[in-house]
mmCIF file of C-alpha atoms in Angstrom:
data_model
loop_
_atom_site.group_PDB
_atom_site.id
_atom_site.type_symbol
_atom_site.label_atom_id
_atom_site.label_comp_id
_atom_site.label_asym_id
_atom_site.label_seq_id
_atom_site.Cartn_x
_atom_site.Cartn_y
_atom_site.Cartn_z
ATOM 1 C CA UNK A 1 47.436 91.484 59.391
ATOM 2 C CA UNK A 2 47.463 95.230 59.065
ATOM 3 C CA UNK A 3 50.489 97.150 57.867
ATOM 4 C CA UNK A 4 51.242 100.794 57.304
ATOM 5 C CA UNK A 5 53.704 102.100 54.759
ATOM 6 C CA UNK A 6 55.105 105.585 54.655
ATOM 7 C CA UNK A 7 57.527 107.120 52.146
ATOM 8 C CA UNK A 8 59.957 108.542 51.450
ATOM 9 C CA UNK A 9 61.924 107.729 54.593
ATOM 10 C CA UNK A 10 64.280 110.659 54.194
ATOM 11 C CA UNK A 11 63.931 113.869 52.243
ATOM 12 C CA UNK A 12 66.081 116.970 51.856
ATOM 13 C CA UNK A 13 64.300 119.810 50.120
ATOM 14 C CA UNK A 14 65.162 123.466 49.465
ATOM 15 C CA UNK A 15 63.062 126.258 50.882
ATOM 16 C CA UNK A 16 60.168 127.076 48.584
ATOM 17 C CA UNK A 17 59.992 123.646 46.979
ATOM 18 C CA UNK A 18 56.884 121.435 47.095
ATOM 19 C CA UNK A 19 56.405 118.422 49.337
ATOM 20 C CA UNK A 20 54.505 115.179 49.077
ATOM 21 C CA UNK A 21 54.625 112.457 51.722
ATOM 22 C CA UNK A 22 52.502 109.408 51.167
ATOM 23 C CA UNK A 23 51.051 106.857 53.534
ATOM 24 C CA UNK A 24 49.048 103.722 52.821
ATOM 25 C CA UNK A 25 47.448 101.187 55.106
ATOM 26 C CA UNK A 26 46.825 97.559 54.232
ATOM 27 C CA UNK A 27 44.655 94.921 55.820
ATOM 28 C CA UNK A 28 41.895 97.115 57.199
ATOM 29 C CA UNK A 29 39.000 99.181 55.926
ATOM 30 C CA UNK A 30 37.720 102.619 56.813
ATOM 31 C CA UNK A 31 40.481 103.480 59.260
ATOM 32 C CA UNK A 32 41.050 106.779 61.007
ATOM 33 C CA UNK A 33 44.224 108.269 59.577
ATOM 34 C CA UNK A 34 46.588 110.780 61.151
ATOM 35 C CA UNK A 35 49.628 112.881 60.312
ATOM 36 C CA UNK A 36 51.856 113.866 63.231
ATOM 37 C CA UNK A 37 55.026 115.933 63.330
ATOM 38 C CA UNK A 38 57.769 115.429 65.865
ATOM 39 C CA UNK A 39 60.235 118.299 66.063
ATOM 40 C CA UNK A 40 63.592 117.834 67.787
ATOM 41 C CA UNK A 41 63.145 117.690 71.569
ATOM 42 C CA UNK A 42 59.401 118.111 71.365
ATOM 43 C CA UNK A 43 56.389 115.859 71.590
ATOM 44 C CA UNK A 44 54.176 114.683 68.794
ATOM 45 C CA UNK A 45 51.965 117.337 67.308
ATOM 46 C CA UNK A 46 48.818 116.229 65.498
ATOM 47 C CA UNK A 47 48.676 117.958 62.127
ATOM 48 C CA UNK A 48 45.766 116.321 60.318
ATOM 49 C CA UNK A 49 43.121 113.772 61.093
ATOM 50 C CA UNK A 50 40.760 111.965 58.721
ATOM 51 C CA UNK A 51 37.751 109.754 59.364
ATOM 52 C CA UNK A 52 36.996 109.053 55.710
ATOM 53 C CA UNK A 53 37.685 109.823 52.062
ATOM 54 C CA UNK A 54 37.854 113.554 51.522
ATOM 55 C CA UNK A 55 37.263 114.286 55.205
ATOM 56 C CA UNK A 56 40.234 116.114 56.675
ATOM 57 C CA UNK A 57 40.477 117.927 59.978
ATOM 58 C CA UNK A 58 43.336 120.372 60.364
ATOM 59 C CA UNK A 59 44.607 120.766 63.872
ATOM 60 C CA UNK A 60 46.999 123.671 63.522
ATOM 61 C CA UNK A 61 47.324 126.526 61.034
ATOM 62 C CA UNK A 62 50.348 125.866 58.924
ATOM 63 C CA UNK A 63 51.999 125.661 55.581
ATOM 64 C CA UNK A 64 50.875 122.089 55.030
ATOM 65 C CA UNK A 65 47.793 120.364 53.666
ATOM 66 C CA UNK A 66 46.519 116.794 53.614
ATOM 67 C CA UNK A 67 44.349 114.759 51.294
ATOM 68 C CA UNK A 68 42.716 111.361 51.408
ATOM 69 C CA UNK A 69 41.957 110.348 47.826
ATOM 70 C CA UNK A 70 41.298 106.703 48.742
ATOM 71 C CA UNK A 71 40.131 104.937 51.876
ATOM 72 C CA UNK A 72 43.584 103.770 52.887
ATOM 73 C CA UNK A 73 45.751 106.493 51.416
ATOM 74 C CA UNK A 74 46.758 109.671 53.184
ATOM 75 C CA UNK A 75 48.986 112.335 51.628
ATOM 76 C CA UNK A 76 50.746 115.261 53.283
ATOM 77 C CA UNK A 77 51.635 118.130 50.965
ATOM 78 C CA UNK A 78 53.032 121.601 50.780
ATOM 79 C CA UNK A 79 53.250 123.997 47.857
ATOM 80 C CA UNK A 80 56.225 125.907 49.288
ATOM 81 C CA UNK A 81 58.299 124.544 52.130
ATOM 82 C CA UNK A 82 59.609 126.699 54.965
ATOM 83 C CA UNK A 83 62.647 126.053 57.126
ATOM 84 C CA UNK A 84 60.300 125.514 60.058
ATOM 85 C CA UNK A 85 58.701 122.557 58.255
ATOM 86 C CA UNK A 86 61.758 120.438 59.016
ATOM 87 C CA UNK A 87 61.024 117.549 61.308
ATOM 88 C CA UNK A 88 60.035 113.932 61.615
ATOM 89 C CA UNK A 89 56.621 113.195 60.124
ATOM 90 C CA UNK A 90 54.644 110.200 61.230
ATOM 91 C CA UNK A 91 51.561 108.677 59.659
ATOM 92 C CA UNK A 92 49.279 106.581 61.842
ATOM 93 C CA UNK A 93 46.000 104.701 61.694
ATOM 94 C CA UNK A 94 43.438 103.374 64.130
ATOM 95 C CA UNK A 95 40.191 101.476 63.991
ATOM 96 C CA UNK A 96 37.189 103.745 63.506
ATOM 97 C CA UNK A 97 35.310 102.785 66.675
ATOM 98 C CA UNK A 98 37.064 104.589 69.476
ATOM 99 C CA UNK A 99 36.853 104.503 73.198
ATOM 100 C CA UNK A 100 36.978 100.754 73.483
ATOM 101 C CA UNK A 101 40.651 100.041 73.701
ATOM 102 C CA UNK A 102 41.686 100.369 70.079
ATOM 103 C CA UNK A 103 45.319 101.227 69.790
ATOM 104 C CA UNK A 104 46.965 103.470 67.215
ATOM 105 C CA UNK A 105 49.615 102.168 64.832
ATOM 106 C CA UNK A 106 52.428 104.254 63.426
ATOM 107 C CA UNK A 107 54.464 104.135 60.259
ATOM 108 C CA UNK A 108 58.247 104.292 60.305
ATOM 109 C CA UNK A 109 58.316 108.028 59.771
ATOM 110 C CA UNK A 110 59.768 110.432 57.219
ATOM 111 C CA UNK A 111 62.662 112.712 58.013
ATOM 112 C CA UNK A 112 62.277 116.058 56.275
ATOM 113 C CA UNK A 113 65.109 118.562 56.232
ATOM 114 C CA UNK A 114 64.414 121.879 54.586
ATOM 115 C CA UNK A 115 67.593 123.691 53.567
ATOM 116 C CA UNK B 1 42.910 121.561 77.234
ATOM 117 C CA UNK B 2 44.533 118.234 78.036
ATOM 118 C CA UNK B 3 48.226 118.388 78.930
ATOM 119 C CA UNK B 4 50.433 115.338 79.303
ATOM 120 C CA UNK B 5 53.732 115.558 81.151
ATOM 121 C CA UNK B 6 56.536 113.053 81.453
ATOM 122 C CA UNK B 7 59.258 113.545 84.008
ATOM 123 C CA UNK B 8 62.187 113.060 83.854
ATOM 124 C CA UNK B 9 63.011 113.845 80.253
ATOM 125 C CA UNK B 10 65.962 111.453 80.416
ATOM 126 C CA UNK B 11 66.931 108.602 82.679
ATOM 127 C CA UNK B 12 70.006 106.347 82.859
ATOM 128 C CA UNK B 13 70.098 103.192 84.951
ATOM 129 C CA UNK B 14 72.441 100.190 85.178
ATOM 130 C CA UNK B 15 71.407 96.975 83.519
ATOM 131 C CA UNK B 16 69.326 94.667 85.665
ATOM 132 C CA UNK B 17 67.642 97.339 87.734
ATOM 133 C CA UNK B 18 63.902 97.798 87.955
ATOM 134 C CA UNK B 19 62.673 101.259 86.988
ATOM 135 C CA UNK B 20 59.546 103.370 86.814
ATOM 136 C CA UNK B 21 58.606 105.953 84.205
ATOM 137 C CA UNK B 22 55.990 108.551 85.046
ATOM 138 C CA UNK B 23 53.190 110.164 83.078
ATOM 139 C CA UNK B 24 50.704 112.730 84.337
ATOM 140 C CA UNK B 25 47.676 114.279 82.642
ATOM 141 C CA UNK B 26 45.464 117.186 83.573
ATOM 142 C CA UNK B 27 42.001 116.013 82.460
ATOM 143 C CA UNK B 28 40.785 112.706 83.875
ATOM 144 C CA UNK B 29 37.975 112.369 81.301
ATOM 145 C CA UNK B 30 39.803 109.847 79.156
ATOM 146 C CA UNK B 31 38.920 106.645 77.325
ATOM 147 C CA UNK B 32 42.351 105.147 77.672
ATOM 148 C CA UNK B 33 46.042 105.740 78.129
ATOM 149 C CA UNK B 34 48.740 104.173 76.002
ATOM 150 C CA UNK B 35 52.453 103.706 76.401
ATOM 151 C CA UNK B 36 54.683 103.685 73.337
ATOM 152 C CA UNK B 37 58.311 102.993 72.631
ATOM 153 C CA UNK B 38 60.279 104.937 70.027
ATOM 154 C CA UNK B 39 63.740 103.928 68.873
ATOM 155 C CA UNK B 40 65.944 106.696 67.426
ATOM 156 C CA UNK B 41 64.760 107.764 64.006
ATOM 157 C CA UNK B 42 61.878 105.301 64.005
ATOM 158 C CA UNK B 43 58.147 105.297 64.396
ATOM 159 C CA UNK B 44 56.271 104.514 67.601
ATOM 160 C CA UNK B 45 55.439 101.009 68.766
ATOM 161 C CA UNK B 46 52.514 100.496 71.098
ATOM 162 C CA UNK B 47 53.510 98.724 74.307
ATOM 163 C CA UNK B 48 50.452 98.755 76.529
ATOM 164 C CA UNK B 49 46.980 100.246 76.473
ATOM 165 C CA UNK B 50 44.980 100.749 79.654
ATOM 166 C CA UNK B 51 41.285 101.428 79.318
ATOM 167 C CA UNK B 52 39.742 103.915 81.710
ATOM 168 C CA UNK B 53 38.004 101.134 83.625
ATOM 169 C CA UNK B 54 41.247 99.274 84.208
ATOM 170 C CA UNK B 55 43.942 99.833 86.800
ATOM 171 C CA UNK B 56 46.839 98.122 85.114
ATOM 172 C CA UNK B 57 48.095 96.079 82.190
ATOM 173 C CA UNK B 58 51.038 93.727 81.955
ATOM 174 C CA UNK B 59 53.129 92.477 79.078
ATOM 175 C CA UNK B 60 56.242 90.487 79.870
ATOM 176 C CA UNK B 61 58.586 92.644 81.940
ATOM 177 C CA UNK B 62 56.369 95.699 81.498
ATOM 178 C CA UNK B 63 53.568 96.754 83.793
ATOM 179 C CA UNK B 64 51.552 99.916 83.331
ATOM 180 C CA UNK B 65 49.222 101.352 85.931
ATOM 181 C CA UNK B 66 46.550 104.014 85.688
ATOM 182 C CA UNK B 67 45.096 106.224 88.414
ATOM 183 C CA UNK B 68 42.548 108.425 86.685
ATOM 184 C CA UNK B 69 41.544 110.326 89.788
ATOM 185 C CA UNK B 70 45.051 111.601 90.332
ATOM 186 C CA UNK B 71 45.841 111.898 86.633
ATOM 187 C CA UNK B 72 48.822 109.590 86.752
ATOM 188 C CA UNK B 73 50.206 106.546 85.041
ATOM 189 C CA UNK B 74 53.416 104.645 85.559
ATOM 190 C CA UNK B 75 55.325 102.221 83.373
ATOM 191 C CA UNK B 76 57.313 99.720 85.384
ATOM 192 C CA UNK B 77 60.147 97.876 83.654
ATOM 193 C CA UNK B 78 61.581 94.909 85.512
ATOM 194 C CA UNK B 79 65.122 93.614 85.161
ATOM 195 C CA UNK B 80 66.113 96.248 82.607
ATOM 196 C CA UNK B 81 68.216 95.283 79.597
ATOM 197 C CA UNK B 82 70.317 97.356 77.163
ATOM 198 C CA UNK B 83 67.688 96.618 74.515
ATOM 199 C CA UNK B 84 65.177 98.588 76.569
ATOM 200 C CA UNK B 85 67.052 101.788 75.722
ATOM 201 C CA UNK B 86 64.631 103.996 73.810
ATOM 202 C CA UNK B 87 62.280 106.915 74.299
ATOM 203 C CA UNK B 88 59.038 106.043 76.028
ATOM 204 C CA UNK B 89 55.950 108.134 75.388
ATOM 205 C CA UNK B 90 52.536 108.084 76.967
ATOM 206 C CA UNK B 91 49.363 109.328 75.318
ATOM 207 C CA UNK B 92 45.761 109.773 76.420
ATOM 208 C CA UNK B 93 42.570 109.556 74.380
ATOM 209 C CA UNK B 94 39.931 111.953 75.706
ATOM 210 C CA UNK B 95 36.176 111.395 75.756
ATOM 211 C CA UNK B 96 34.344 112.486 72.638
ATOM 212 C CA UNK B 97 37.541 112.931 70.721
ATOM 213 C CA UNK B 98 39.512 110.390 68.756
ATOM 214 C CA UNK B 99 42.754 112.333 68.911
ATOM 215 C CA UNK B 100 45.549 111.346 71.227
ATOM 216 C CA UNK B 101 47.496 113.849 73.299
ATOM 217 C CA UNK B 102 51.119 112.808 73.736
ATOM 218 C CA UNK B 103 53.690 113.548 76.384
ATOM 219 C CA UNK B 104 57.163 114.633 75.324
ATOM 220 C CA UNK B 105 58.663 111.314 76.378
ATOM 221 C CA UNK B 106 61.372 109.983 78.645
ATOM 222 C CA UNK B 107 64.621 108.956 76.984
ATOM 223 C CA UNK B 108 65.794 105.828 78.758
ATOM 224 C CA UNK B 109 69.371 104.555 78.628
ATOM 225 C CA UNK B 110 70.261 101.199 80.144
ATOM 226 C CA UNK B 111 73.958 101.030 80.964
ATOM 227 C CA UNK B 112 75.516 97.593 80.377
#
């Protein structure tokens, strides 16, 4: 069966420090991978989307970047965190072939507080 | 641009009651619509997925319906239980685009 792991679960970082959140998927190949952010009282905002190694689509201009060094690994990074980067970050994956009823699966999330 | 709305933002009902959660979307050109559950501080769990050609899906006490022409979906929960307390989110997958658009969710509280 497929599983998705995301870490760390909780992170408190000072403004201006770097960030690295990691996500890995097991039990599937060539998945679509996603990073979402969920700010307090708001919906999920798609940050990055990847259909393959090294292929990253950025959805919103921001202080963050993403990389996909391996097929089932997705990393969210920042060189210098801002207060506004605080939030709940969710990694997700789905089967590549869309439009035919393939659901999306989420990790447990990472709470980031920038102080 | 697709917009997904969920009203109300919060709902409290006594245990045992049946209830309906609403989701509306502005662009009917979708592949599917999904309902998710999110417990506090946790990730999302997929509950039901309705393909665009379907009208409804059922899983246990949950029933989701889809009316593409009116841009609406409902999630019906029968015989609610305290364990159903969570935030429920709907999301649509548009044609030609593999990215979901989410609603802001309805926070459901079942009162014992």
